[in-house]
Amino acid sequence: MTGKVKGKNVLIILVVLLGGFLLARSAFKYFDMKTQRDGLKSEIDQLKEDNAKLQEKIANLYNDKEYVEKVAREQLNLVKQGETVYIISKE
């Protein structure tokens, strides 16, 4: 009888260890996925903020002639008719 009891005890211990291992593995995956989800939420929030800024820029392009002129001068290096551009080198 003691052989059967020892066998049952070993089997119970193995089942408990296997269950604990599976539970720990699932918990690790859960926390890893939660961390990924939180990172993605932060990225989504940042992209929404960037999108709002870009939408504002687009609205300015359509509505504000001074803004259009500023962008044309700074980014496209355009000048008004009759203006003279002087380029200063740092040499």
Backbone as ProteinMPNN parsed JSONL, in Angstrom:
{"seq_chain_A": "MTGKVKGKNVLIILVVLLGGFLLARSAFKYFDMKTQRDGLKSEIDQLKEDNAKLQEKIANLYNDKEYVEKVAREQLNLVKQGETVYIISKE", "coords_chain_A": {"N_chain_A": [[0.794, -1.2, 0.0], [1.925, 1.245, 0.662], [3.499, 1.793, -1.502], [1.652, 2.435, -3.473], [0.579, 4.739, -2.346], [2.809, 6.422, -2.255], [3.253, 6.669, -4.993], [0.903, 7.949, -5.768], [1.214, 10.358, -4.378], [3.513, 11.387, -5.602], [2.526, 11.7, -8.171], [0.521, 13.602, -7.703], [2.113, 15.751, -6.839], [3.586, 16.201, -9.179], [1.508, 16.992, -10.919], [0.642, 19.331, -9.625], [3.001, 20.868, -9.809], [3.227, 21.069, -12.599], [0.871, 22.451, -13.159], [1.419, 24.824, -11.768], [3.636, 25.707, -13.22], [2.458, 26.151, -15.754], [0.613, 28.115, -15.051], [2.321, 30.195, -14.197], [3.653, 30.697, -16.574], [1.543, 31.584, -18.175], [0.843, 33.886, -16.74], [3.162, 35.412, -17.096], [3.073, 35.83, -19.881], [0.71, 37.307, -19.97], [1.369, 39.7, -18.559], [3.41, 40.606, -20.21], [2.015, 41.089, -22.601], [0.295, 43.043, -21.661], [2.069, 45.111, -21.128], [2.943, 45.615, -23.73], [0.505, 46.489, -24.822], [0.069, 48.829, -23.35], [2.22, 50.351, -24.251], [1.522, 50.595, -26.956], [-0.851, 52.047, -26.683], [0.171, 54.476, -25.756], [1.663, 55.209, -27.978], [-0.397, 55.505, -29.855], [-1.774, 57.675, -28.715], [0.195, 59.667, -29.012], [0.378, 59.736, -31.802], [-2.191, 60.616, -32.424], [-2.07, 63.189, -31.37], [-0.051, 64.283, -32.989], [-1.377, 64.103, -35.428], [-3.488, 65.905, -35.022], [-2.041, 68.297, -34.89], [-1.036, 68.378, -37.493], [-3.424, 68.568, -38.918], [-4.213, 71.097, -38.122], [-2.176, 72.581, -39.273], [-2.744, 72.143, -41.973], [-5.226, 73.392, -42.144], [-4.397, 76.014, -41.667], [-2.895, 76.447, -43.961], [-4.844, 76.666, -45.901], [-6.314, 78.865, -45.048], [-4.808, 81.061, -44.115], [-3.049, 83.557, -45.452], [-0.655, 84.811, -44.789], [0.679, 82.807, -43.41], [1.034, 80.97, -45.464], [2.777, 82.437, -47.067], [4.949, 82.625, -45.322], [5.741, 79.913, -45.093], [6.386, 79.439, -47.769], [8.59, 81.126, -48.055], [10.424, 80.192, -46.06], [10.658, 77.361, -46.35], [10.619, 76.77, -49.07], [12.227, 78.625, -50.177], [11.343, 80.851, -51.643], [10.823, 84.079, -53.151], [9.465, 87.427, -53.142], [8.328, 89.275, -56.001], [10.693, 91.474, -57.27], [12.248, 91.524, -54.987], [15.483, 91.128, -53.521], [17.722, 88.562, -52.872], [20.075, 87.804, -50.448], [22.747, 85.742, -49.797], [24.489, 84.589, -47.113], [27.523, 83.271, -46.391], [29.253, 81.104, -44.089], [31.951, 81.06, -44.129]], "CA_chain_A": [[0.0, 0.0, 0.0], [2.762, 2.442, 0.709], [3.961, 2.036, -2.868], [0.573, 3.124, -4.173], [0.449, 6.064, -1.74], [3.946, 7.211, -2.737], [3.01, 6.928, -6.41], [-0.136, 8.967, -5.848], [1.814, 11.61, -3.901], [4.406, 11.868, -6.66], [1.659, 12.14, -9.256], [-0.11, 14.859, -7.254], [3.159, 16.764, -6.842], [3.874, 16.516, -10.579], [0.372, 17.734, -11.458], [0.699, 20.659, -9.024], [4.137, 21.571, -10.414], [2.876, 21.373, -13.984], [-0.124, 23.52, -13.084], [2.122, 26.043, -11.368], [4.445, 26.142, -14.358], [1.548, 26.695, -16.765], [0.06, 29.355, -14.512], [3.385, 31.196, -14.227], [3.885, 31.014, -17.986], [0.403, 32.404, -18.614], [0.956, 35.191, -16.084], [4.242, 36.131, -17.764], [2.544, 36.277, -21.176], [-0.291, 38.342, -19.701], [2.042, 40.951, -18.224], [4.129, 41.036, -21.405], [1.022, 41.644, -23.517], [-0.207, 44.276, -21.046], [3.114, 46.11, -21.357], [2.863, 45.969, -25.151], [-0.731, 47.247, -25.004], [0.282, 50.171, -22.799], [3.109, 51.044, -25.189], [0.746, 50.928, -28.146], [-1.771, 53.133, -26.326], [0.966, 55.708, -25.719], [1.99, 55.536, -29.365], [-1.641, 55.988, -30.47], [-2.014, 59.03, -28.199], [1.159, 60.558, -29.654], [-0.004, 59.885, -33.206], [-3.384, 61.464, -32.463], [-1.604, 64.56, -31.141], [0.633, 64.693, -34.217], [-2.402, 64.261, -36.451], [-4.195, 67.159, -34.752], [-1.142, 69.388, -35.29], [-0.995, 68.405, -38.955], [-4.713, 69.078, -39.376], [-4.166, 72.54, -37.896], [-1.289, 73.119, -40.298], [-3.497, 72.106, -43.234], [-6.231, 74.462, -42.062], [-3.671, 77.274, -41.827], [-2.504, 76.587, -45.358], [-6.001, 77.085, -46.691], [-6.981, 80.058, -44.528], [-3.929, 82.143, -43.68], [-2.11, 83.908, -46.529], [0.653, 85.116, -44.187], [1.313, 81.519, -43.118], [1.462, 80.421, -46.752], [3.964, 83.192, -47.464], [6.042, 82.23, -44.422], [6.186, 78.576, -45.503], [7.028, 79.578, -49.077], [9.909, 81.748, -47.876], [11.331, 79.407, -45.213], [10.879, 75.982, -46.785], [10.806, 76.68, -50.514], [13.164, 79.685, -50.552], [10.734, 81.715, -52.641], [10.893, 85.509, -52.85], [8.485, 88.25, -53.848], [8.842, 89.94, -57.188], [11.419, 92.702, -56.966], [13.124, 91.339, -53.821], [16.823, 90.612, -53.772], [18.113, 87.634, -51.818], [21.492, 87.778, -50.133], [23.139, 84.532, -49.096], [25.696, 84.84, -46.327], [28.184, 82.007, -46.047], [29.942, 81.159, -42.801], [33.39, 80.868, -44.34]], "C_chain_A": [[0.838, 1.265, 0.0], [3.313, 2.774, -0.668], [2.916, 2.787, -3.661], [0.42, 4.557, -3.649], [1.58, 6.962, -2.224], [3.752, 7.58, -4.206], [1.956, 8.013, -6.593], [0.409, 10.339, -5.421], [2.727, 12.223, -4.972], [3.579, 12.406, -7.823], [0.989, 13.473, -8.915], [0.908, 16.002, -7.306], [3.483, 17.185, -8.278], [2.752, 17.337, -11.215], [0.374, 19.168, -10.911], [1.843, 21.471, -9.634], [3.837, 21.968, -11.857], [1.852, 22.513, -14.03], [0.506, 24.847, -12.724], [2.963, 26.599, -12.501], [3.569, 26.794, -15.426], [0.942, 28.019, -16.316], [1.093, 30.485, -14.573], [3.656, 31.643, -15.666], [2.767, 31.914, -18.529], [0.467, 33.803, -18.008], [2.04, 36.035, -16.754], [3.764, 36.669, -19.111], [1.54, 37.407, -20.988], [0.38, 39.686, -19.435], [2.839, 41.498, -19.406], [3.163, 41.694, -22.394], [0.448, 42.958, -22.975], [0.793, 45.409, -21.261], [3.091, 46.569, -22.816], [1.634, 46.844, -25.415], [-0.553, 48.683, -24.507], [1.19, 50.995, -23.71], [2.37, 51.469, -26.45], [-0.254, 52.048, -27.876], [-1.035, 54.466, -26.304], [1.307, 56.164, -27.138], [0.766, 56.088, -30.096], [-1.937, 57.408, -30.015], [-1.08, 60.041, -28.861], [0.793, 60.793, -31.109], [-1.259, 60.745, -33.355], [-3.004, 62.93, -32.285], [-0.907, 65.11, -32.391], [-0.379, 64.962, -35.332], [-3.161, 65.571, -36.266], [-3.338, 68.363, -35.17], [-1.083, 69.509, -36.814], [-2.299, 68.93, -39.537], [-4.771, 70.603, -39.218], [-3.296, 73.226, -38.949], [-2.002, 73.179, -41.65], [-4.53, 73.219, -43.255], [-5.574, 75.821, -42.253], [-3.273, 77.505, -43.278], [-3.656, 77.096, -46.213], [-6.529, 78.458, -46.282], [-6.08, 81.258, -44.281], [-2.882, 82.443, -44.751], [-0.723, 84.226, -45.984], [1.408, 83.818, -43.873], [1.824, 80.885, -44.405], [2.729, 81.121, -47.223], [5.175, 82.781, -46.617], [6.605, 80.867, -44.826], [6.92, 78.66, -46.839], [8.43, 80.164, -48.938], [10.881, 80.815, -47.151], [11.642, 78.028, -45.787], [11.17, 75.861, -48.283], [11.76, 77.733, -51.061], [12.622, 80.566, -51.676], [10.829, 83.168, -52.179], [9.797, 86.228, -53.623], [9.155, 88.895, -55.059], [9.502, 91.256, -56.773], [12.328, 92.583, -55.747], [14.472, 90.801, -54.272], [17.221, 89.744, -52.593], [19.622, 87.689, -51.68], [21.78, 86.52, -49.329], [24.462, 84.786, -48.41], [26.3, 83.487, -45.964], [28.976, 82.185, -44.756], [31.444, 81.002, -42.938], [34.186, 82.055, -43.931]], "O_chain_A": [[0.459, 2.257, -0.623], [3.567, 3.943, -0.961], [3.249, 3.681, -4.439], [0.16, 5.479, -4.423], [1.353, 8.123, -2.564], [4.063, 8.702, -4.607], [2.088, 8.884, -7.453], [0.094, 11.355, -6.04], [2.703, 13.432, -5.205], [3.902, 13.45, -8.39], [0.909, 14.365, -9.76], [0.588, 17.097, -7.768], [3.635, 18.373, -8.564], [3.019, 18.274, -11.966], [0.133, 20.115, -11.66], [1.661, 22.649, -9.943], [4.16, 23.077, -12.281], [1.966, 23.425, -14.848], [0.169, 25.88, -13.304], [3.003, 27.81, -12.723], [3.9, 27.863, -15.94], [0.78, 28.936, -17.12], [0.765, 31.606, -14.96], [3.862, 32.827, -15.93], [3.025, 32.878, -19.25], [0.18, 34.79, -18.685], [1.857, 37.235, -16.957], [4.018, 37.826, -19.447], [1.526, 38.361, -21.766], [-0.002, 40.699, -20.023], [2.933, 42.713, -19.585], [3.472, 42.744, -22.957], [0.151, 43.874, -23.742], [0.4, 46.541, -21.546], [3.206, 47.761, -23.103], [1.719, 47.829, -26.148], [-0.975, 49.634, -25.166], [0.96, 52.187, -23.915], [2.571, 52.575, -26.952], [-0.482, 52.901, -28.734], [-1.558, 55.474, -26.779], [1.246, 57.353, -27.452], [0.884, 57.036, -30.872], [-2.309, 58.256, -30.826], [-1.504, 61.137, -29.229], [0.885, 61.918, -31.6], [-1.373, 61.515, -34.308], [-3.544, 63.806, -32.96], [-1.14, 66.248, -32.796], [-0.248, 65.929, -36.083], [-3.446, 66.269, -37.239], [-3.852, 69.329, -35.734], [-1.082, 70.614, -37.355], [-2.29, 69.653, -40.533], [-5.311, 71.305, -40.073], [-3.629, 74.3, -39.45], [-1.872, 74.16, -42.381], [-4.691, 73.909, -44.262], [-6.129, 76.689, -42.926], [-3.31, 78.635, -43.764], [-3.449, 77.872, -47.145], [-7.137, 79.147, -47.101], [-6.572, 82.386, -44.245], [-1.939, 81.674, -44.936], [0.279, 83.944, -46.641], [2.624, 83.741, -44.049], [2.921, 80.328, -44.434], [3.651, 80.474, -47.721], [6.279, 82.613, -47.134], [7.823, 80.696, -44.89], [7.958, 78.024, -47.019], [9.353, 79.739, -49.633], [12.028, 80.662, -47.572], [12.785, 77.576, -45.713], [11.884, 74.954, -48.709], [12.07, 77.743, -52.253], [13.373, 80.976, -52.561], [10.905, 83.452, -50.984], [9.271, 85.72, -54.613], [10.377, 89.035, -55.121], [8.929, 92.044, -56.02], [13.122, 93.491, -55.503], [14.575, 90.106, -55.282], [17.073, 90.151, -51.44], [20.353, 87.627, -52.668], [21.142, 86.261, -48.309], [25.444, 85.157, -49.054], [25.659, 82.663, -45.311], [29.323, 83.306, -44.385], [32.137, 80.826, -41.935], [35.412, 82.046, -44.048]]}, "name": "protein", "num_of_chains": 1, "seq": "MTGKVKGKNVLIILVVLLGGFLLARSAFKYFDMKTQRDGLKSEIDQLKEDNAKLQEKIANLYNDKEYVEKVAREQLNLVKQGETVYIISKE"}
